[in-house]
Structure formats: C-alpha cells, structure tokens
Coordinates of C-alpha atoms (C1' of nucleotides) in Angstrom, one line a residue:
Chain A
X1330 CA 121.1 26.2 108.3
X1331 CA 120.5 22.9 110.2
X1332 CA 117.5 22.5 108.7
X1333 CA 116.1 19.0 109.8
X1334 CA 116.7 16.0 107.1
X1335 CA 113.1 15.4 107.0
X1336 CA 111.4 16.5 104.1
X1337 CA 110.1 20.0 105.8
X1338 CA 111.5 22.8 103.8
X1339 CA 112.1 21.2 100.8
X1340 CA 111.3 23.6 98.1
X1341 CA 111.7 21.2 95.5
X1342 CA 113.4 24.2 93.6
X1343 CA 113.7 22.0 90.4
X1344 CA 112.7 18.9 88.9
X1345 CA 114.6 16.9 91.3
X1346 CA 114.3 16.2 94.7
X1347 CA 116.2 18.5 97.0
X1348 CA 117.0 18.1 100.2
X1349 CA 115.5 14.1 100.1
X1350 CA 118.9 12.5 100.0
X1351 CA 121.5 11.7 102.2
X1352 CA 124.1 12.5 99.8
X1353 CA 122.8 16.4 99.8
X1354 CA 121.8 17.1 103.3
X1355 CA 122.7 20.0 105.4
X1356 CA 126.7 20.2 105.1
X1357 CA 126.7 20.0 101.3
X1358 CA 123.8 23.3 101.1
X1359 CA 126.4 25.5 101.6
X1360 CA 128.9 24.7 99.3
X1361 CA 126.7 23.6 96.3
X1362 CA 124.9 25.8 93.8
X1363 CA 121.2 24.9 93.9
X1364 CA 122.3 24.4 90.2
X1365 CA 125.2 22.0 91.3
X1366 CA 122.8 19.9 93.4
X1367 CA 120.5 19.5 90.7
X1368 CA 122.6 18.3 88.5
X1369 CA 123.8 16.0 91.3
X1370 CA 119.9 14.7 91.6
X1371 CA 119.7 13.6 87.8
X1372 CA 122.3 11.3 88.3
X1373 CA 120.1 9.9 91.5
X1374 CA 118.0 7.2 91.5
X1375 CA 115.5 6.2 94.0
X1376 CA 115.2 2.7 94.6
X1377 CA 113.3 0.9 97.4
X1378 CA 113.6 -3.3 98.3
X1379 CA 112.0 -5.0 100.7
X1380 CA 113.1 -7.0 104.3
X1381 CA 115.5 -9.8 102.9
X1382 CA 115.8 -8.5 99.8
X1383 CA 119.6 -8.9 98.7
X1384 CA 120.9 -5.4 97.3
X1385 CA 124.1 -6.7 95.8
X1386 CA 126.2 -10.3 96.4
X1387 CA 130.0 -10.6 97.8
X1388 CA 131.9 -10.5 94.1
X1389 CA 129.5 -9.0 92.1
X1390 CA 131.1 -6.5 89.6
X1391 CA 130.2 -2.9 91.3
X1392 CA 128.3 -0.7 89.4
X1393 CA 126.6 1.8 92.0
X1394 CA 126.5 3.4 95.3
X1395 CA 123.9 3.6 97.7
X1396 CA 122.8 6.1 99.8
X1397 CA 120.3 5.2 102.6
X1398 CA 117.3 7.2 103.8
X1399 CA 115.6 4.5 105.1
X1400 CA 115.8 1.1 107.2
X1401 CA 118.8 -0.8 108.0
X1402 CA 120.7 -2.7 105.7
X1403 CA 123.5 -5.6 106.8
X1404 CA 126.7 -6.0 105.7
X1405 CA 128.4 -9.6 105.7
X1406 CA 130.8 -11.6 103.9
X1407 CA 132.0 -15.1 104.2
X1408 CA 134.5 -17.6 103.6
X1409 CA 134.2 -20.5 100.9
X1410 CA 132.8 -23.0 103.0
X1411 CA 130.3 -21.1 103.9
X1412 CA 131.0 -19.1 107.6
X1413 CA 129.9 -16.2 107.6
X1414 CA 130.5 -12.5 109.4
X1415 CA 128.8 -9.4 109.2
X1416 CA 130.4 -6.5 108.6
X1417 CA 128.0 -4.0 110.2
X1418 CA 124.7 -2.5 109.8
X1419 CA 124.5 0.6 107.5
X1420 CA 121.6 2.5 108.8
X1421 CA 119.7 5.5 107.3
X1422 CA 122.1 8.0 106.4
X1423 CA 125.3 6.3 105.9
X1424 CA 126.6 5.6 102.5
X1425 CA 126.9 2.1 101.2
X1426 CA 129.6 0.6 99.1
X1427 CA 132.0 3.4 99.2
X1428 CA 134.7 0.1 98.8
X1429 CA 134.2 -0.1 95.2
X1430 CA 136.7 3.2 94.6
X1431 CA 139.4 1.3 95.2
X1432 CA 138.0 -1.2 91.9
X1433 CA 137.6 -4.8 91.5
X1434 CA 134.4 -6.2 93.6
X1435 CA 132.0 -5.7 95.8
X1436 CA 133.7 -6.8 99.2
X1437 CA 130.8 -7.9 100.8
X1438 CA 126.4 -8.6 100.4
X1439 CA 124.6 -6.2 101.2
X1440 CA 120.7 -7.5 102.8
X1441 CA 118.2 -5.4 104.0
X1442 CA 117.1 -6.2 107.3
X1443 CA 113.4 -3.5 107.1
X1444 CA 112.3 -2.2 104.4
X1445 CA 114.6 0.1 102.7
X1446 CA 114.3 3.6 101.0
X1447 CA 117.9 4.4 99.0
X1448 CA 119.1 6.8 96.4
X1449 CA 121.5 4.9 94.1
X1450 CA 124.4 6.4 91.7
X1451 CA 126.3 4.7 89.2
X1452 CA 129.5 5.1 90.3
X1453 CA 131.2 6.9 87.6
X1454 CA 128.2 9.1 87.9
X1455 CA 129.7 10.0 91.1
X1456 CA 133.4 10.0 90.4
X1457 CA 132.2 13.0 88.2
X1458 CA 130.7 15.1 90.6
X1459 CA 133.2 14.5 93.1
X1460 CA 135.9 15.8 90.7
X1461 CA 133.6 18.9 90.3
X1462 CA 132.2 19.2 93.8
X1463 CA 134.7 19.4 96.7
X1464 CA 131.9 19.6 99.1
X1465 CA 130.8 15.8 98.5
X1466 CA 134.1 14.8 98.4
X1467 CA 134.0 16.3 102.0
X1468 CA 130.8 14.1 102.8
X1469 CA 132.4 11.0 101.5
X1470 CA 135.9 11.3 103.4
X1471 CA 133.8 11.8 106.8
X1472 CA 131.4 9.0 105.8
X1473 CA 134.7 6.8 104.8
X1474 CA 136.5 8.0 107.9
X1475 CA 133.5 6.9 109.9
X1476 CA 133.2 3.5 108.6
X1477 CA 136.4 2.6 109.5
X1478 CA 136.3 3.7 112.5
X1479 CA 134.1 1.8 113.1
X1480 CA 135.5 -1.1 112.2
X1481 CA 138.2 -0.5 114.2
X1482 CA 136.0 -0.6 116.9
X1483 CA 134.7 -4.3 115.8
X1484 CA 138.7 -5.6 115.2
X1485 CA 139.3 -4.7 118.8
X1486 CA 135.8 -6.4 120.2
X1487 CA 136.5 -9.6 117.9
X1488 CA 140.3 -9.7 119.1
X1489 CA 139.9 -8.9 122.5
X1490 CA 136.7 -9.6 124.7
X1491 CA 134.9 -12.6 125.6
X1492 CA 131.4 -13.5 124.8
X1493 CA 130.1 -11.6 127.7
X1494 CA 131.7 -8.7 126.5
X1495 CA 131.3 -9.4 123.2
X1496 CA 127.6 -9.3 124.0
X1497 CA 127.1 -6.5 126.3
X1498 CA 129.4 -3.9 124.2
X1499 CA 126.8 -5.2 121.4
X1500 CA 123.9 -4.6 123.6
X1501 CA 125.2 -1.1 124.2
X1502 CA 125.9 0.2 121.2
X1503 CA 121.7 0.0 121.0
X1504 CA 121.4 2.9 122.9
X1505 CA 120.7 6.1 121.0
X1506 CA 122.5 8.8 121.8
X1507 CA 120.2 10.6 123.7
X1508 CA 119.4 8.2 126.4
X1509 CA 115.7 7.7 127.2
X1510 CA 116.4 5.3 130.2
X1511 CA 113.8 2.7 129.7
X1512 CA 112.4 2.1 126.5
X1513 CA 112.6 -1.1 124.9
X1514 CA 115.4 -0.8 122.1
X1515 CA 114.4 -2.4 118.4
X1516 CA 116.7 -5.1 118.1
X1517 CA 116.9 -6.4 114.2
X1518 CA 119.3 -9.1 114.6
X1519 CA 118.1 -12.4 115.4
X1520 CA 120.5 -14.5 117.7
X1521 CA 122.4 -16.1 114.8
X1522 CA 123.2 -13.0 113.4
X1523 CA 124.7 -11.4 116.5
X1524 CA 126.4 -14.4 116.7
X1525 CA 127.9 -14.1 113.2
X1526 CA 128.5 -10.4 113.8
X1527 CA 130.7 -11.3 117.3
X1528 CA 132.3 -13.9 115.8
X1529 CA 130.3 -16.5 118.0
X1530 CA 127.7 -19.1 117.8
X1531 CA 123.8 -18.7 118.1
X1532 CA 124.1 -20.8 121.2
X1533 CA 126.8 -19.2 123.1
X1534 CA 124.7 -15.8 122.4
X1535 CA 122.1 -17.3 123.7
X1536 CA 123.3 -18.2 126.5
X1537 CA 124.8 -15.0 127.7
X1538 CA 121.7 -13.0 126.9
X1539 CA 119.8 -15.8 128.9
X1540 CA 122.4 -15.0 132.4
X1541 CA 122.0 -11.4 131.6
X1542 CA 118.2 -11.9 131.6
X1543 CA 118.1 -14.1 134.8
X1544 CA 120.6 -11.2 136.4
X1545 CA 117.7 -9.0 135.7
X1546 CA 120.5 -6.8 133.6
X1547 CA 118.2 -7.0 130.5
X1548 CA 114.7 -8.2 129.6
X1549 CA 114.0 -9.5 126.3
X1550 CA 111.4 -10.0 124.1
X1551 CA 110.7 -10.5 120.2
X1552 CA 112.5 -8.0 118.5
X1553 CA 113.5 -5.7 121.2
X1554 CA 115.3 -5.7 124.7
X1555 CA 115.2 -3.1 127.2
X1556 CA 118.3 -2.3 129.1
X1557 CA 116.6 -0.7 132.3
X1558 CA 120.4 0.1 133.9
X1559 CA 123.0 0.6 131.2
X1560 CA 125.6 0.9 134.0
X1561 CA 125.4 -3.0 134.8
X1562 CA 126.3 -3.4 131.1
X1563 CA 129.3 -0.8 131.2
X1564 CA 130.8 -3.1 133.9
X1565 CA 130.7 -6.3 132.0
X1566 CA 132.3 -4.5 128.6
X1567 CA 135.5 -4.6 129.2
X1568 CA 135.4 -1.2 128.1
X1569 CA 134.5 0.1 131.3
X1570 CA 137.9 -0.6 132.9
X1571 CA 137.0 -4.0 135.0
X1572 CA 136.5 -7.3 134.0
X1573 CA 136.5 -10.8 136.1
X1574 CA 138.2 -12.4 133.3
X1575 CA 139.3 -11.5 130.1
X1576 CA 140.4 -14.0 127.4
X1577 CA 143.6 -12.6 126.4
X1578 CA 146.0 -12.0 129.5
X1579 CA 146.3 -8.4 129.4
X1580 CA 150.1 -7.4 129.2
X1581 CA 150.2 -4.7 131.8
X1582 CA 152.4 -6.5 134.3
Chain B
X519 CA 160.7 13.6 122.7
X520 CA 159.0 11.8 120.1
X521 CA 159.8 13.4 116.8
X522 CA 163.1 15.2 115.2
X523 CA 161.5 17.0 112.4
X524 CA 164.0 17.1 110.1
X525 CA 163.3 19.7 107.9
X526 CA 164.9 18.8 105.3
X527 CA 164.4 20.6 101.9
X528 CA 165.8 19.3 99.1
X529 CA 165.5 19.0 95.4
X530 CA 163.5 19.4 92.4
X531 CA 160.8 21.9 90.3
X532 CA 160.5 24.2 93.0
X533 CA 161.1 25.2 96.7
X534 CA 158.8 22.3 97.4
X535 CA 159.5 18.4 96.7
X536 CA 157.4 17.8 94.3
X537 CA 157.6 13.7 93.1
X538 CA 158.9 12.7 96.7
X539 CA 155.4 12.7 98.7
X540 CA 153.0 9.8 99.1
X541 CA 150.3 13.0 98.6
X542 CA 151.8 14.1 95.5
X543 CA 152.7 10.7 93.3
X544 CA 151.6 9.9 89.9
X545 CA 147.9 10.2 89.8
X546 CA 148.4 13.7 91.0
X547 CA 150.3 15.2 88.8
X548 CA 147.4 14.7 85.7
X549 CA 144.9 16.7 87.7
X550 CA 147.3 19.6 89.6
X551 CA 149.0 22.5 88.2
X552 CA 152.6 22.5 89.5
X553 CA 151.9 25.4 91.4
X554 CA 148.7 23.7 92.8
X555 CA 151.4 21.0 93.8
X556 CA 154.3 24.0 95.2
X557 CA 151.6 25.3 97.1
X558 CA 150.5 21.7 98.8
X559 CA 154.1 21.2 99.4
X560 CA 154.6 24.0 101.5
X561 CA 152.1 22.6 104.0
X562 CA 154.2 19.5 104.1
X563 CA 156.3 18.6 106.9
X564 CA 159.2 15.7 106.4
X565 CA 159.1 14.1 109.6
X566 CA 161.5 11.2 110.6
X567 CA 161.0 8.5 113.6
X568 CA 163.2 5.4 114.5
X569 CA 162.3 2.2 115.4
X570 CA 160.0 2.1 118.2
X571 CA 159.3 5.3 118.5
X572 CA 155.5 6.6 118.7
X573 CA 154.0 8.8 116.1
X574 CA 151.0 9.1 118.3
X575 CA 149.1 7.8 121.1
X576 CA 145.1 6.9 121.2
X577 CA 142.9 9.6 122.7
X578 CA 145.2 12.2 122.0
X579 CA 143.8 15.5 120.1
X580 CA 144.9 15.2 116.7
X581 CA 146.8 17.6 115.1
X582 CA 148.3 16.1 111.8
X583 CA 147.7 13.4 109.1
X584 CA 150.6 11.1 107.6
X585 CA 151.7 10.0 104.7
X586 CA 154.5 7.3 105.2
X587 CA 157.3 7.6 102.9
X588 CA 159.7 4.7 104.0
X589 CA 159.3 1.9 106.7
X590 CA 156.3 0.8 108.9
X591 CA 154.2 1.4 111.0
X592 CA 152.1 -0.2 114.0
X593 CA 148.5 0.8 114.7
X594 CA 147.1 -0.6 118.1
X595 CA 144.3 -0.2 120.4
X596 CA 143.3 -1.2 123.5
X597 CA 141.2 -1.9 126.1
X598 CA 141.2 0.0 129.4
X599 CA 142.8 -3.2 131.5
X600 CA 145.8 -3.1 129.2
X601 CA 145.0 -5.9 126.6
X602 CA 145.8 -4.8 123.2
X603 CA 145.0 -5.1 119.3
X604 CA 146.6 -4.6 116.2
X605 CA 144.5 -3.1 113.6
X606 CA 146.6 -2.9 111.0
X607 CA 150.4 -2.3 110.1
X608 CA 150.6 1.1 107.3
X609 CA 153.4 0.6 105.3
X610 CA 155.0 2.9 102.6
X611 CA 152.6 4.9 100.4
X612 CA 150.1 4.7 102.4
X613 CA 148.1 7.7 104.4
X614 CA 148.0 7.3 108.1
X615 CA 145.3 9.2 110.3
X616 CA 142.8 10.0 108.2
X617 CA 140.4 9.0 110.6
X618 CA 140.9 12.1 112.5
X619 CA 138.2 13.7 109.8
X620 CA 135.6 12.5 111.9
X621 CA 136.5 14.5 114.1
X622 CA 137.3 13.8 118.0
X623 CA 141.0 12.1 119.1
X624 CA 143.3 9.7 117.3
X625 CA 141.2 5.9 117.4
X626 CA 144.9 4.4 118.0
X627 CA 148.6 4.6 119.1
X628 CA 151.0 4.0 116.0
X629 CA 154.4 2.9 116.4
X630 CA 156.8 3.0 114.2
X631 CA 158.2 -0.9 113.5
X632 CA 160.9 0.0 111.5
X633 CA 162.7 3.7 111.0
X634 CA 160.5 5.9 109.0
X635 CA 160.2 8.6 106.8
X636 CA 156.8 10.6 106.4
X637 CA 155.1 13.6 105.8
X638 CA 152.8 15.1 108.0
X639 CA 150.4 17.5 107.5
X640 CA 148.2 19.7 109.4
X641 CA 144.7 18.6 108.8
X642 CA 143.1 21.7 108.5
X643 CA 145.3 22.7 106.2
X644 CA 144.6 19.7 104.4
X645 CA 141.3 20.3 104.7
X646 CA 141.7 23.5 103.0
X647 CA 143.6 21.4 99.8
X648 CA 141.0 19.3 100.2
X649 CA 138.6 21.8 99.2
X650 CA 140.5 23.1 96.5
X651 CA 141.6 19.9 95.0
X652 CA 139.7 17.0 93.7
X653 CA 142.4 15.7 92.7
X654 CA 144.1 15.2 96.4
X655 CA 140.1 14.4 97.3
X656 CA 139.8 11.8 95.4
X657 CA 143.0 10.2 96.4
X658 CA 141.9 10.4 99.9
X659 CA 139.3 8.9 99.2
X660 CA 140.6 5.1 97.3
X661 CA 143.3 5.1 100.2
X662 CA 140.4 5.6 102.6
X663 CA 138.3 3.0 100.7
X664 CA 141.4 0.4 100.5
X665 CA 141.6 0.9 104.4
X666 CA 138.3 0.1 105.3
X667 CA 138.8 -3.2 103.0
X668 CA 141.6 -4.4 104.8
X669 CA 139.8 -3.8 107.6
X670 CA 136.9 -5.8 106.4
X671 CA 139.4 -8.6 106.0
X672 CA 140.7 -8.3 108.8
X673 CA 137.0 -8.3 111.0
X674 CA 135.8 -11.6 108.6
X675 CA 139.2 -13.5 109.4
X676 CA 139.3 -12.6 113.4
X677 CA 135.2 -13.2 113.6
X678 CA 135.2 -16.5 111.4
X679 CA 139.3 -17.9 111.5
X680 CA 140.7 -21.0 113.8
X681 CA 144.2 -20.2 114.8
X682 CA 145.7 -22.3 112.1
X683 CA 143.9 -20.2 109.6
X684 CA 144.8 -17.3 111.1
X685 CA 148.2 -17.6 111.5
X686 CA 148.6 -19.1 107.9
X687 CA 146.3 -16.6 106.2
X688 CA 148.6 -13.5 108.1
X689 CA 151.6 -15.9 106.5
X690 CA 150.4 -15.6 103.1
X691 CA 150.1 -11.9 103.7
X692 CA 153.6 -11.4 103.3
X693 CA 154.5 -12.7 100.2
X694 CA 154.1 -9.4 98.2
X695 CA 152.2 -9.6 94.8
X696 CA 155.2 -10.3 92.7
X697 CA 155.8 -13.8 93.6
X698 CA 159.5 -14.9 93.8
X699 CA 159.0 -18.6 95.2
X700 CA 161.6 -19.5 97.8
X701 CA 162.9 -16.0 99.2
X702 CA 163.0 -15.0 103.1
X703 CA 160.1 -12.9 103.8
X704 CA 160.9 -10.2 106.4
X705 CA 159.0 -10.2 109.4
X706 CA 158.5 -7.7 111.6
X707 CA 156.2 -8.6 114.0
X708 CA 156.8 -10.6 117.3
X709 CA 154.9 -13.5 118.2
X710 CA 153.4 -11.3 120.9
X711 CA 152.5 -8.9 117.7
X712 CA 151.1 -11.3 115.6
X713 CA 149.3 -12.4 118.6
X714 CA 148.1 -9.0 118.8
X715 CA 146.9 -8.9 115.6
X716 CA 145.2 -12.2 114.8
X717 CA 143.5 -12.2 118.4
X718 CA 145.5 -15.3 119.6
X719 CA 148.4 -15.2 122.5
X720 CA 151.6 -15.5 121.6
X721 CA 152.0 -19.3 123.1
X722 CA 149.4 -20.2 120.7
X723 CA 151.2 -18.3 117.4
X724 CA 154.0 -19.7 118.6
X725 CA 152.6 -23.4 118.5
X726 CA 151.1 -23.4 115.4
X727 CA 154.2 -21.3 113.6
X728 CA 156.2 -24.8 115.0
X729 CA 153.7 -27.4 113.7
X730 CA 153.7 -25.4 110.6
X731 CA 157.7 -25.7 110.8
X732 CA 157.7 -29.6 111.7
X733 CA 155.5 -30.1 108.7
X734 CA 157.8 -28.5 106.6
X735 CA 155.5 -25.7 105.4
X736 CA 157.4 -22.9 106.3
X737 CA 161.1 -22.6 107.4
X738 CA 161.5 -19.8 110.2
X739 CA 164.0 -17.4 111.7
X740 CA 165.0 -14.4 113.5
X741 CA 163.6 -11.9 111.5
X742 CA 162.2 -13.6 108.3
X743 CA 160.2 -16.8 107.2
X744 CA 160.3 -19.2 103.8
X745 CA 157.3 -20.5 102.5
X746 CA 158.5 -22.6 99.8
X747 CA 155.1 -23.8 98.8
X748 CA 152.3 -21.1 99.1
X749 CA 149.4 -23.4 98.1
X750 CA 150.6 -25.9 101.4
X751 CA 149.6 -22.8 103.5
X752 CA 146.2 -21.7 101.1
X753 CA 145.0 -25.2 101.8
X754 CA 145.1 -24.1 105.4
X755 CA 143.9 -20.6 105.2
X756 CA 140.3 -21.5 104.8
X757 CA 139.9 -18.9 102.4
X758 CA 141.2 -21.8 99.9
X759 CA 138.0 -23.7 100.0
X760 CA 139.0 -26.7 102.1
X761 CA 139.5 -26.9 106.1
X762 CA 139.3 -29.4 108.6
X763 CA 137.3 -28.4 111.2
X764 CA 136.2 -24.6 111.3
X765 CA 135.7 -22.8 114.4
X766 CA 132.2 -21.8 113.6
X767 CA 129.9 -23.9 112.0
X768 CA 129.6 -23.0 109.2
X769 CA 125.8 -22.3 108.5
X770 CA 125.2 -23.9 104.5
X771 CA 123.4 -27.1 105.4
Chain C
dC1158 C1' 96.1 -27.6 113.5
dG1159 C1' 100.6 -28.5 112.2
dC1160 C1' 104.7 -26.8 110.1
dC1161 C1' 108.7 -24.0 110.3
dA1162 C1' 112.0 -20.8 111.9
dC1163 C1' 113.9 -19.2 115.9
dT1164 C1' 115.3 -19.7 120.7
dT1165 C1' 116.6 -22.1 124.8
dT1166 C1' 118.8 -25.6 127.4
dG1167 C1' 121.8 -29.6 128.4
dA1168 C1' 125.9 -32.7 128.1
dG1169 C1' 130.3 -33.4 126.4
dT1170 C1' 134.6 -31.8 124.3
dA1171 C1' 137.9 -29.5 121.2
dG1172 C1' 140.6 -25.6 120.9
dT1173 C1' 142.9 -21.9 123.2
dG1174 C1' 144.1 -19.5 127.1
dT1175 C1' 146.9 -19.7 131.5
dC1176 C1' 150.7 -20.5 134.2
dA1177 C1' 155.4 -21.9 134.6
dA1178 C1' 159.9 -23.5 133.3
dT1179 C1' 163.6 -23.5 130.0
dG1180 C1' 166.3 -22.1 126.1
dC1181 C1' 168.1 -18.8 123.0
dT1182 C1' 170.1 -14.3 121.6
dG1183 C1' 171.9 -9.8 121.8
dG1184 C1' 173.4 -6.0 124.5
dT1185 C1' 175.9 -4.1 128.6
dG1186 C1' 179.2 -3.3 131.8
dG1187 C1' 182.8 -5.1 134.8
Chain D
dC515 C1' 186.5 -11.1 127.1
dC516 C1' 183.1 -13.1 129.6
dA517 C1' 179.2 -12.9 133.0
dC518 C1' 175.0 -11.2 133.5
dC519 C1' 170.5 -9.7 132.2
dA520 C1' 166.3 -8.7 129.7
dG521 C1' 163.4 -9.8 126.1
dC522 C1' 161.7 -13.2 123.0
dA523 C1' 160.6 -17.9 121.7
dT524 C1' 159.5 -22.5 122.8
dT525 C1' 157.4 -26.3 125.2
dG526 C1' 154.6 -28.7 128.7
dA527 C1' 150.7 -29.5 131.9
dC528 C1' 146.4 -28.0 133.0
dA529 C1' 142.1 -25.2 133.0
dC530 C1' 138.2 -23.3 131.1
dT531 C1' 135.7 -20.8 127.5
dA532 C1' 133.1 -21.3 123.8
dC533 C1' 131.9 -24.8 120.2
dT534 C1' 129.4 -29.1 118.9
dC535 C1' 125.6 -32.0 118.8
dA536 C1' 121.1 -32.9 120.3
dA537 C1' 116.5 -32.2 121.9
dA538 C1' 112.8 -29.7 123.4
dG539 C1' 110.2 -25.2 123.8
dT540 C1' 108.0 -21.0 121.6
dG541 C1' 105.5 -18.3 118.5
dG542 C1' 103.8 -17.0 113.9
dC543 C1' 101.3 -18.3 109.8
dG544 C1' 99.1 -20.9 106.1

DNA sequence: CGCCACTTTGAGTAGTGTCAATGCTGGTGG
DNA sequence: CCACCAGCATTGACACTACTCAAAGTGGCG
C-alpha cells in the first residue's frame, strides 16, 4: 500500500472520489470496504475558499468538519476586547474542527491564509460513520492526539521562552522534514501574526528577526526567509539546552 | 519504585468491575454488550499512587494509557535548562495519555497532586478495543476533543493574559459548575505551580494573590481560597469584557 | 502617482523577572 | 517538649525584557 496521496492511482471505483480526501488516505484502504468508503464519500463535500476567506467565526454553532487537501488555514481566537491569538496553522492533511465533539461552539475562527481545497462533513454525518467504521475512528484519535500535542508544544513556548526563543523555535518549525539546507522557506504569516501566535507584539518580532538578520542567522524577504545554518537557530531555542537568559529562572538549583 | 499495583478485584456483574472505570461509565453501557464490557475489563489494571508520586516521566517509551478514578494529577514539561510548564492538571474521569497514539514517548511527566486511583491500560490492547468498539472510540474521541479545548484555553490565556488576568482567570477555574457562593475552594497548587502554569514566577503569583487579598476579592489560606464575589474577579479576567490595561494591544482600532 | 498595508526603527516606560531577606508552618530528632 | 530545619509564602529593591507610542521607510496596486 503506501500509495502516494496524490491523485495517481485513483480508480475512481464509484461515483465518488476515492482516494482524494484526507479523511480516506492510505491507513483507512485497508480496513474499509471500497463499499464502506463510498458510502463515506456521499456524505463528503468538496468545498474550496479563497486567501482571507473566513471558514467559520469563534461561537458559531458547529455544523461540520473539515478536512484539508489544500493550503493552510489559521486558527485563532480572542478575548472580548479584541486581543487576539492564533491557535495554529492546520495545513493540508490535518482535520479541522475536530473540537466540536465535545458540543456547544466552535472554539475558535478558522481563516484561510492560501487558497484552500477541503472536503467538508456534517458532523453527525460523521458521528455515523465513525460508529460503523473503526478505522476512521483510528484516523481521528491520531489526528486528535496530534493536535494536542501540539499544543502542548505551544503552552510550553508561550510559558517559558523569551522573544528570541519564542522566534527562533518559530522559525524552526519551518523546516520540512527532510532538510534541503538552503532553500528559502514560504513563510505565510505576516509579522503581526507571528506575533499574535507567540504571544508578542509586531514590533518586538520585528525586532528579533531584524538582530537575527544583521547576525546573518537568517535572511528575509517577502514571504519567505532562508535559514542557511539551522544550528545557530537550535542554540537560541532554548530547546537546544543553552540559553544566555531565559525569562523564568529555571529551578534546577 | 513508583507504582503498587494493587490488584484489587472486587465486585459486581462479572469477574471484571464493570460500573467502576472511567472507560466503562454511563455512555458505555448503551453501545456494549456486557461481555464486550467483561472482556475490556480484563485488560484493566487498578493502579494506585500517593501524593507526589510520578506516574510517568517525559521521553519515556510509553507503555500504558490512564483513566483517573480518584484525585489528581500534574502534567508538566520542560525545557532542557530545567524551567518547567504545567500543561494541564487531569482530574477524576478524565483519560490521561492518550497522546501516546501518535506514537513516539510520553510529551510530559505527570505527578500525582493528590493520592490517586486509576486504571491503566496497555495501549495496544486498547488499540485492539479500539477497533472493536465504537463505542470506547468514540469516547476517546470527546475526551480527546475536550483536552485539546482546554488546551486552546490555556494557549489564548498564556499568549494574550496580564498576570492579574491570569492569576484571576486560573481563580475562577476553581469554582466547579455548581456554584455554592462563599465555600473554601481547595487548592492544590503551590504558588511555584501556579506559576508554572500561568507562565508567571511565583513572586509575581504571589503579589497579585495579595493585592487580590487587600482588596478583599478573595480570602486565602493554606490549602484553599474564598471568592465571595465571582463577578469582582470576572471583571478582572479580561475574558469579562472590561480590563485596564492589556498586555498586548489589542488590535480592533 | 499616491494610497494603503506592512515593516522597520527609535525613545521611553510599564510590567514582570531577579535577587535577597524575612516570616511562617509542619515535620524530625534529640 | 522544644530546637532545628526545610519548604513555602511574602515583601522589598532593583533590573531588564518586551510593550507603547510615534514616525518614517518599503512595496504593491488601482
């Protein structure tokens, strides 16, 4: 199996589109029916929206669940008076709005920051199938267990690191996983939204990407940076076991 | 060291416990067959830890997934120089490592605040109930989806919150859903813990817990605090609409 | 060309962290 | 029983990070 997600083998077996959505890929082939998946794709709807476009507000009353093949979509929420954090960036993939199995609202907006190709599914469409397909069930706990992981990851940046930090664990967590050493990374967020997703302001980010620029640790440009050593980053993390300064005095004696 | 798996098997329907696990409670018991349950319960091991003692650490391989029966416990990580978060205290009925589905080693150390009562389960044996059972699935799945909610919380609060509105919001925490006005809320945490959590240090938890105190907001104590008027501390919280002078700015014109 | 959004840079300061000293409490052992 | 100790909490003085306010630079687009 393995079979790439692209669209290449894709014997569109039935009416519906298998194999085109993140929600049927590669682990779920072997333990649906091609019957079972089709009946999965009826309930699917392909929907598309644009950069900026606003796929559903903070309160909203839930109604589906997106699954993204596409683009980059970000997460944020905000207090009453208007501050605002983001959450993370779902990208292509992932599965968006899981949150709304535990009822009430939508616990955050979701924007999209490209262009965005998603199959949506009512979610009581999908509390169906998952009672009669353990295999997505499967997909969704990883996904779930995934996402807060991740999170977790963003509690301990927010709590513990300084803007330096902050910004260069940020700048990191660019870098695909296979590391092509000197490309210039695509970077979506513009400086006031890496400031409201490091709990900082536009300025301060600014600032520290300026240092790491005249350091020669990055170079930046319009949309992308290039990181051309990834070690000098690793240093200023925090992560990477030294730091001149932290905020927080550590507690280890 | 750590644990003293008491064994014990008591009780009801069967060789098994059924009605006495976190895994197994009410919204089960529609969807399982009580030998579907016997047969979960034999999986199931009662595990018991005191105060202080740790369940597991971060990084370790995991092995097993718990469901917390009585008491509560601490989930921390940290970086490599020692400084260290909260992410989030599990308290009775709720399922504790079910991150580990992703795969790789437990994202954090939990300690256990209070004695404690659990089950624990293999997780590939739970991953075979998993597969059998929508049912269990599907539960997995809201306490997964609360989780990353209260992590979401967590992330907007640390990214957005001054300390006052930290420390107040974490104070309104407490007060469980059925209000009773003027009782002592129990409180576990240090002011190094809270500090831990709310990404403050523990001087500054403990400043504003004694302005809060000289206004007459709170009463505190060894062990517990009063909040005889909630809405003094909403009004502080900056989730109740009003706030003096946010840390952020806060980005509507 | 001029407007607008985004970014950069500077000067000043509020809010927290840091360091240090003291007080309080509960447990331990002489 | 009390003296001692260790851990936690409080308080003060000070330092410094990151925020605030302000202004100017940059680049895209009608």
């Amino acid at each position: 199996m393995a079979n790439k997600p692209t669209d290449s083998l894709t014997t569109p077996m039935c009416a519906c589109q298998i194999n085109t959505c993140a929600l049927c890929e590669e682990q779920l082939h072997s333990s649906l029916t091609t019957a079972q998946m089709c009946q999965i794709h009826e309930k699917l709807i392909r929907v598309t929206y644009s950069e900026h476009e606003i796929l559903f507000h903070e309160g909203e009353s839930p109604s589906c669940l997106f699954a993204l093949r596409a683009g980059q979509v970000k997460l944020t929420t905000s207090l009453p008076d208007g501050r605002q954090q983001i959450l993370r960036v779902a990208v292509a993939g992932q599965l968006l709005g899981l949150e709304i199995f535990k009822g009430g609202h939508y616990p955050f907006t979701a924007e999209a920051l490209t262009d965005i190709v998603a199959c949506k599914i009512h979610h009581r469409d999908l509390q169906q199938i998952l009672a009669a397909n353990a295999g997505v069930s499967w997909r969704v706990i990883q996904s779930l267990s995934q996402e807060l992981d991740r999170a977790d990851i963003l509690i301990r940046d927010l709590g513990l690191k300084t803007a330096q930090e902050k910004v260069s664990g940020f700048l990191l967590s660019l870098i695909p996983k296979r590391v092509n050493g000197n490309d210039a990374l695509p970077l979506l967020l513009s400086r006031r939204e890496m400031a409201e997703m490091l709990g900082l302001t536009e300025e301060t980010v600014s600032r520290v990407m300026a240092e790491f620029h005249r350091n020669k640790i990055i170079e930046t440009g319009k949309g992308f940076v290039r990181i051309p050593n990834p070690k000098e980053l690793e240093k200023l993390t925090g992560v990477g076991s030294n730091l001149p300064s932290g905020r927080n005095r550590s507690p280890s004696e």
